[in-house]
Every structure is written in structure tokens, then in C-alpha cells.
């Protein structure tokens, strides 16, 4: 239930640090000077996944009587913007910072300074490297999600020898690495396997993925299986595949669980996706900061918020739900 005694102000698109930091959502201002102030820093303020995460954090903060200050990088990979955001939040006196780091290592110095200042720092969605650079992580087990995608693609191909293209995200990110490695494990392959016939980084961007797939189709005309880092990448790749007249020849797997992605599974654009639960990450993160403020209890370790393979083409022996279930549980 929302606390209607508190006033909320929404400010989108304010640019700080010469454009490197985008203010995604300002805090709920409160007349209660004792309210717990919680910081949230996402990779961007436009990706539907992070929009859902931010909305869930806001709702949880409201219902807990806390104040949320939400900032975002100007683009995926904006490490300088996220460093500036951490410094900004520490200066505002937040009790805790929830962050989806653009780079698993690029913000570690700023995180250490925040923790040294007595701020609890929690990674959401994306783990840091090392993991204990933050107090705790609330996220999908991304390697397990990748394994689910790979196992489904392998099972769908059956006895057909795989020729796989990998559309990765951003080099060096833990999410990207875990999903990539998990997919290969699910397929029973390694990076050096000859079955991998093409690979490009897409930053999880639909347009970049379409361009990458167009180029890779020219270099690897025999491709029959596609790994995608997320559903926008899958959608972009599909556009290239469809334009090439190959839509019925390439099995596409993905990860995200957005309502758009589930609709694409239902229509056959994506064969299967692995649904995540960003709202759980945000809610549990806010709860942890509020508890820390109340009694000093710090969260710790990796906290798996779960994932679920969704497809209308189930494979024997692989746990999955259909798109009706996906529509009831999707985000965005």
C-alpha cells in the first residue's frame, strides 16, 4: 500500500556531469526527516527491464515509508556516469545504494568509498567482480539462465549438428559472461568448439544486433542456432533472419522475460526465453537497506531471485512454462 502522506516528484531526462549522468527519477520528498533514504543506480533509464526495476523499487520504498533517489547512466556502459551517481548519493546521505553496475570492475573504487563512508551497497541484476566488492547481490543466477537457454536450443536441434552464432552483450560484464558460459554449457560446447560459427557484441541493442546478424549471415550461411544476450538482441537478429528468408531455419533462444519478449515467443519470433524477476531484486534490495537503517543488519552474499524457461515448444527433460504462464508473470 502506498503512503499517501508523502509527495512524489518525477523528473526524467535531467542531465548531470556534462551529459554522462541521466537523472532517471528523483526521490520522493518527505516531510518526515527520519525517513530512510535509498539510492538506486541503473545502467540506463530507458531499457524496459530497468524501468520495471525502478518502478518496483519506488513502490516498495513508498510502502515502507522510505525515500528513493534513482539515477541512471546515460547509456549502457557509462561507467563515469555511475561513479558520479555513487558520489552524488553518498553526498545526499543515503543509507544504502542499489546498483546495476555497467561494468563489473569499473565502479569498484567508488563503491569502496561509499562503503567506507558507512553506506551499505547492494548489486542488483549484475554482480561485481569480485562479488564481495559489495555487501550483497540480489540477481538472477545468470549462468543457470544461460544453461536453460542452451539446453533448450540443443534439445530443439535434436540430432542436427549445431552451427551456432553468439550475439553477446557488453564485453567484460558479469551478466554477459555468465549467460554466455552457461549457454555453452547447456549446449555441451566451449568457446573453441568448431560449432561456433560467428560471434559479435551487441550491447543488448536491437539495432546493433540486427546489423551484426546481417553481417554474420553472410559469413556463416549454414547457421541453424542463435544465442542472444537478451530479447532486444533476439528481436533485431530476427529482423535480419526474416529479411534473408531464413526464419524457419534458425532456432533462437534468449533471456529476459519482458512482456514484449513473451509475445515474441508466442508468435514464434523467439523460440524460447528465460524469464527473470527484476521486481523481486528491487523489492528485496529496498527491504535490505531499510532493515540496515533500522537495526544495523547488513545483507550478505549472492541471493538468487530465480528464473524460468518459457516456450510453447517444450523439450522433454527440460523444465519450462508456456507463454500463458509467461504472460501472467512477465514484466514491462
Coordinates of C-alpha atoms in Angstrom, one line a residue:
X1 CA 0.0 0.0 0.0
X2 CA 1.3 3.4 -0.9
X3 CA 2.0 6.0 1.8
X4 CA -0.2 8.9 0.6
X5 CA 1.2 11.3 3.2
X6 CA 4.4 11.6 1.1
X7 CA 4.7 13.6 -2.0
X8 CA 6.4 12.2 -5.1
X9 CA 8.2 14.2 -7.8
X10 CA 9.1 12.6 -11.1
X11 CA 11.9 14.2 -13.2
X12 CA 13.0 12.5 -16.4
X13 CA 16.0 13.4 -18.5
X14 CA 17.9 15.9 -16.3
X15 CA 21.5 15.6 -17.4
X16 CA 24.4 15.8 -14.9
X17 CA 28.1 15.6 -15.3
X18 CA 28.1 17.1 -18.8
X19 CA 25.7 14.5 -20.1
X20 CA 27.3 11.5 -18.5
X21 CA 24.7 11.0 -15.9
X22 CA 21.0 11.0 -16.6
X23 CA 18.6 11.6 -13.7
X24 CA 16.0 8.8 -14.2
X25 CA 13.8 9.5 -11.2
X26 CA 14.2 11.8 -8.3
X27 CA 13.4 10.9 -4.8
X28 CA 10.1 11.1 -3.1
X29 CA 10.4 14.2 -1.0
X30 CA 9.2 13.6 2.5
X31 CA 8.3 15.8 5.4
X32 CA 9.5 13.1 7.7
X33 CA 13.2 13.9 8.3
X34 CA 13.7 10.4 9.8
X35 CA 12.7 8.5 6.6
X36 CA 15.3 6.1 5.2
X37 CA 16.9 7.4 2.0
X38 CA 17.7 4.7 -0.5
X39 CA 19.7 5.2 -3.7
X40 CA 19.2 3.3 -6.9
X41 CA 21.5 3.4 -9.9
X42 CA 20.6 1.5 -13.1
X43 CA 22.5 1.1 -16.3
X44 CA 20.1 3.3 -18.2
X45 CA 16.7 4.9 -17.5
X46 CA 15.1 3.7 -20.8
X47 CA 15.5 -0.1 -21.0
X48 CA 12.2 -1.6 -20.0
X49 CA 13.9 -4.0 -17.7
X50 CA 15.4 -1.2 -15.7
X51 CA 12.2 0.8 -15.9
X52 CA 10.4 -2.2 -14.2
X53 CA 13.2 -2.5 -11.6
X54 CA 13.0 1.2 -10.8
X55 CA 9.2 1.2 -10.6
X56 CA 9.3 -1.8 -8.2
X57 CA 11.9 -0.1 -6.0
X58 CA 9.7 3.1 -5.9
X59 CA 6.6 1.2 -4.9
X60 CA 8.5 -0.7 -2.2
X61 CA 10.1 2.5 -0.9
X62 CA 6.6 4.1 -0.8
X63 CA 5.1 1.3 1.1
X64 CA 8.0 1.2 3.5
X65 CA 7.9 4.9 4.2
X66 CA 11.4 5.3 2.6
X67 CA 12.7 7.9 0.2
X68 CA 14.0 6.7 -3.2
X69 CA 16.6 8.6 -5.2
X70 CA 17.0 6.9 -8.6
X71 CA 19.8 7.8 -11.0
X72 CA 20.9 6.1 -14.2
X73 CA 23.9 6.1 -16.6
X74 CA 23.3 8.0 -19.9
X75 CA 23.9 4.8 -21.9
X76 CA 24.8 1.1 -21.3
X77 CA 28.5 1.2 -20.4
X78 CA 28.5 4.7 -18.9
X79 CA 30.9 3.9 -16.0
X80 CA 31.8 7.5 -15.4
X81 CA 28.1 8.4 -15.0
X82 CA 27.6 5.6 -12.5
X83 CA 30.7 6.7 -10.5
X84 CA 29.3 10.2 -10.4
X85 CA 25.9 8.9 -9.3
X86 CA 27.5 7.0 -6.4
X87 CA 29.3 10.1 -5.2
X88 CA 26.1 12.1 -5.6
X89 CA 24.1 9.7 -3.5
X90 CA 26.7 9.5 -0.8
X91 CA 26.7 13.3 -0.6
X92 CA 22.9 13.1 -0.2
X93 CA 23.2 10.9 2.8
X94 CA 21.6 7.7 1.6
X95 CA 21.7 4.7 3.9
X96 CA 22.2 2.3 1.1
X97 CA 22.8 2.2 -2.7
X98 CA 21.3 -0.4 -5.0
X99 CA 23.3 -0.6 -8.3
X100 CA 23.2 -2.5 -11.5
X101 CA 26.8 -1.8 -12.5
X102 CA 27.6 -1.1 -16.1
X103 CA 31.0 -2.7 -15.6
X104 CA 31.7 -5.4 -13.1
X105 CA 35.0 -3.6 -12.2
X106 CA 34.6 0.0 -13.4
X107 CA 32.8 1.3 -10.3
X108 CA 34.7 -0.6 -7.6
X109 CA 36.7 2.3 -6.3
X110 CA 33.6 4.4 -5.9
X111 CA 31.7 1.5 -4.2
X112 CA 34.6 1.1 -1.7
X113 CA 34.5 4.8 -0.8
X114 CA 30.7 4.6 -0.3
X115 CA 31.1 1.5 2.0
X116 CA 33.9 3.2 3.9
X117 CA 31.5 6.1 4.5
X118 CA 29.1 3.7 6.1
X119 CA 26.7 3.2 3.2
X120 CA 25.6 -0.4 2.5
X121 CA 25.9 -1.2 -1.2
X122 CA 23.9 -3.9 -2.9
X123 CA 24.3 -5.1 -6.5
X124 CA 21.1 -5.8 -8.4
X125 CA 20.9 -7.9 -11.6
X126 CA 24.7 -7.6 -12.3
X127 CA 27.3 -8.9 -9.9
X128 CA 30.6 -7.1 -9.3
X129 CA 34.0 -8.8 -9.8
X130 CA 34.9 -9.7 -7.2
X131 CA 31.5 -10.4 -5.8
X132 CA 32.4 -9.2 -2.3
X133 CA 33.1 -5.7 -3.6
X134 CA 29.5 -5.1 -2.5
X135 CA 27.8 -6.1 0.7
X136 CA 25.4 -8.4 -1.2
X137 CA 23.9 -9.2 -4.6
X138 CA 20.3 -9.8 -5.5
X139 CA 20.1 -11.1 -9.0
X140 CA 19.3 -13.9 -11.4
X141 CA 21.7 -16.8 -11.5
X142 CA 22.7 -15.8 -15.0
X143 CA 24.8 -18.9 -15.6
X144 CA 21.8 -21.1 -14.8
X145 CA 19.7 -18.9 -17.1
X146 CA 22.2 -19.4 -19.9
X147 CA 22.3 -23.2 -19.3
X148 CA 18.5 -23.3 -19.7
X149 CA 18.7 -21.4 -23.0
X150 CA 21.5 -23.6 -24.3
X151 CA 19.9 -26.9 -23.2
X152 CA 16.6 -25.9 -24.9
X153 CA 18.4 -25.0 -28.1
X154 CA 20.3 -28.2 -28.1
X155 CA 17.2 -30.2 -27.4
X156 CA 15.3 -28.5 -30.1
X157 CA 18.0 -29.2 -32.7
X158 CA 17.9 -32.9 -31.7
X159 CA 20.3 -34.9 -33.9
X160 CA 21.0 -32.0 -36.2
X161 CA 24.6 -30.8 -35.9
X162 CA 24.6 -27.3 -34.4
X163 CA 26.1 -24.3 -36.2
X164 CA 25.8 -21.5 -33.6
X165 CA 26.0 -17.8 -33.7
X166 CA 26.5 -15.9 -30.4
X167 CA 25.1 -12.4 -30.1
X168 CA 26.7 -11.3 -26.8
X169 CA 26.1 -8.1 -24.8
X170 CA 29.0 -6.0 -23.5
X171 CA 32.5 -7.4 -23.2
X172 CA 33.6 -7.8 -19.6
X173 CA 30.2 -7.7 -17.9
X174 CA 29.5 -10.5 -15.4
X175 CA 25.9 -10.9 -16.7
X176 CA 27.3 -11.2 -20.3
X177 CA 30.0 -13.7 -19.2
X178 CA 27.7 -15.9 -17.1
X179 CA 25.0 -16.1 -19.7
X180 CA 27.5 -16.8 -22.5
X181 CA 29.3 -19.5 -20.5
X182 CA 26.0 -21.0 -19.3
X183 CA 24.7 -21.3 -22.8
X184 CA 27.8 -23.1 -24.0
X185 CA 27.5 -25.4 -21.0
X186 CA 23.9 -26.2 -21.9
X187 CA 24.9 -26.8 -25.5
X188 CA 27.8 -29.0 -24.4
X189 CA 30.3 -26.7 -26.2
X190 CA 33.2 -24.4 -25.4
X191 CA 34.4 -21.2 -27.0
X192 CA 36.8 -23.1 -29.1
X193 CA 34.3 -25.6 -30.5
X194 CA 34.0 -25.6 -34.3
X195 CA 30.2 -25.5 -33.9
X196 CA 30.6 -21.8 -33.0
X197 CA 30.5 -20.2 -36.5
X198 CA 30.1 -16.5 -35.5
X199 CA 30.1 -14.1 -32.6
X200 CA 29.5 -10.3 -32.1
X201 CA 28.9 -8.0 -29.2
X202 CA 25.7 -6.1 -29.4
X203 CA 25.4 -4.2 -26.1
X204 CA 21.9 -5.8 -25.9
X205 CA 20.8 -3.3 -28.5
X206 CA 18.2 -4.2 -31.1
X207 CA 19.6 -2.2 -34.0
X208 CA 23.2 -3.3 -33.3
X209 CA 22.0 -6.9 -33.2
X210 CA 20.2 -6.6 -36.5
X211 CA 23.4 -5.2 -38.1
X212 CA 25.6 -7.8 -36.6
X213 CA 23.3 -10.6 -37.7
X214 CA 23.1 -9.3 -41.2
X215 CA 26.9 -9.4 -41.4
X216 CA 27.2 -12.8 -39.7
X217 CA 24.6 -14.4 -42.1
X218 CA 27.0 -13.5 -44.9
X219 CA 29.9 -15.1 -43.2
X220 CA 28.1 -18.1 -41.8
X221 CA 25.3 -19.1 -44.2
X222 CA 24.9 -22.5 -42.5
X223 CA 23.9 -21.2 -39.1
X224 CA 21.0 -23.0 -37.6
X225 CA 21.1 -21.9 -33.9
X226 CA 21.3 -18.5 -32.3
X227 CA 22.3 -17.4 -28.7
X228 CA 21.1 -13.9 -27.8
X229 CA 22.1 -12.0 -24.7
X230 CA 18.6 -10.5 -24.3
X231 CA 15.3 -10.1 -26.1
X232 CA 16.0 -6.8 -27.9
X233 CA 19.1 -8.6 -29.4
X234 CA 16.8 -11.5 -30.4
X235 CA 14.3 -9.2 -32.0
X236 CA 16.9 -7.4 -34.0
X237 CA 18.5 -10.6 -35.1
X238 CA 15.1 -11.9 -36.2
X239 CA 14.6 -8.9 -38.5
X240 CA 17.9 -9.8 -40.3
X241 CA 17.0 -13.5 -40.4
X242 CA 13.5 -12.8 -41.8
X243 CA 14.8 -10.4 -44.4
X244 CA 17.2 -13.2 -45.5
X245 CA 14.3 -15.7 -45.8
X246 CA 15.8 -17.9 -43.0
X247 CA 13.1 -17.5 -40.3
X248 CA 12.2 -21.2 -40.4
X249 CA 15.8 -22.4 -40.4
X250 CA 17.3 -20.9 -37.3
X251 CA 16.4 -21.7 -33.7
X252 CA 16.5 -18.6 -31.5
X253 CA 16.9 -18.6 -27.7
X254 CA 17.0 -15.6 -25.4
X255 CA 16.8 -14.3 -21.8
X256 CA 14.8 -11.5 -20.2
X257 CA 11.1 -12.3 -19.7
X258 CA 9.6 -8.9 -20.8
X259 CA 6.0 -8.9 -21.9
X260 CA 7.2 -8.0 -25.4
X261 CA 9.7 -10.9 -25.4
X262 CA 7.0 -13.3 -24.2
X263 CA 4.7 -12.1 -27.1
X264 CA 7.6 -12.7 -29.5
X265 CA 7.9 -16.3 -28.1
X266 CA 4.1 -16.7 -28.6
X267 CA 4.3 -15.5 -32.2
X268 CA 7.3 -17.6 -33.0
X269 CA 9.9 -14.8 -33.4
X270 CA 11.9 -16.3 -30.4
X271 CA 11.8 -20.0 -29.8
X272 CA 12.2 -19.7 -26.0
X273 CA 13.3 -17.1 -23.4
X274 CA 14.3 -17.3 -19.8
X275 CA 12.2 -15.1 -17.6
X276 CA 13.8 -13.1 -14.8
X277 CA 12.2 -11.3 -11.9
X278 CA 13.5 -7.7 -11.7
X279 CA 10.8 -6.6 -9.3
X280 CA 12.0 -9.2 -6.7
X281 CA 15.5 -7.8 -7.0
X282 CA 14.4 -4.2 -6.3
X283 CA 11.9 -5.1 -3.6
X284 CA 14.4 -7.3 -1.7
X285 CA 17.1 -4.7 -2.1
X286 CA 15.0 -1.9 -0.7
X287 CA 13.9 -4.2 2.2
X288 CA 17.6 -4.9 3.0
X289 CA 18.5 -1.2 3.1
X290 CA 15.5 -0.3 5.3
X291 CA 16.5 -3.2 7.7
X292 CA 20.1 -2.0 7.8
X293 CA 18.9 1.5 8.7
X294 CA 16.6 0.2 11.4
X295 CA 18.8 -2.3 13.2
X296 CA 22.2 -2.3 11.5
X297 CA 21.7 -5.8 9.9
X298 CA 23.7 -6.0 6.7
X299 CA 22.7 -8.2 3.8
X300 CA 25.4 -10.6 2.5
X301 CA 26.3 -13.0 -0.3
X302 CA 24.5 -13.8 -3.5
X303 CA 20.7 -14.0 -3.3
X304 CA 19.2 -15.8 -6.4
X305 CA 15.9 -14.2 -7.4
X306 CA 15.1 -17.0 -9.8
X307 CA 14.5 -17.6 -13.5
X308 CA 12.1 -19.7 -15.6
X309 CA 12.4 -21.0 -19.2
X310 CA 9.3 -20.0 -21.2
X311 CA 8.4 -21.7 -24.5
X312 CA 5.5 -23.2 -26.4
X313 CA 7.9 -25.8 -27.8
X314 CA 8.8 -27.8 -24.7
X315 CA 11.7 -30.2 -24.8
X316 CA 11.5 -33.5 -22.8
X317 CA 13.5 -33.3 -19.6
X318 CA 13.9 -29.5 -19.5
X319 CA 11.7 -27.6 -17.1
X320 CA 9.6 -24.9 -18.9
X321 CA 6.4 -23.0 -18.7
X322 CA 4.2 -22.0 -21.7
X323 CA 3.5 -18.4 -22.9
X324 CA 0.2 -18.3 -21.0
X325 CA 2.2 -18.5 -17.8
X326 CA 4.7 -16.1 -19.2
X327 CA 2.1 -13.5 -20.0
X328 CA 0.9 -13.7 -16.3
X329 CA 4.4 -13.3 -15.0
X330 CA 6.3 -11.0 -17.5
X331 CA 7.5 -7.5 -16.8
X332 CA 7.5 -4.3 -18.8

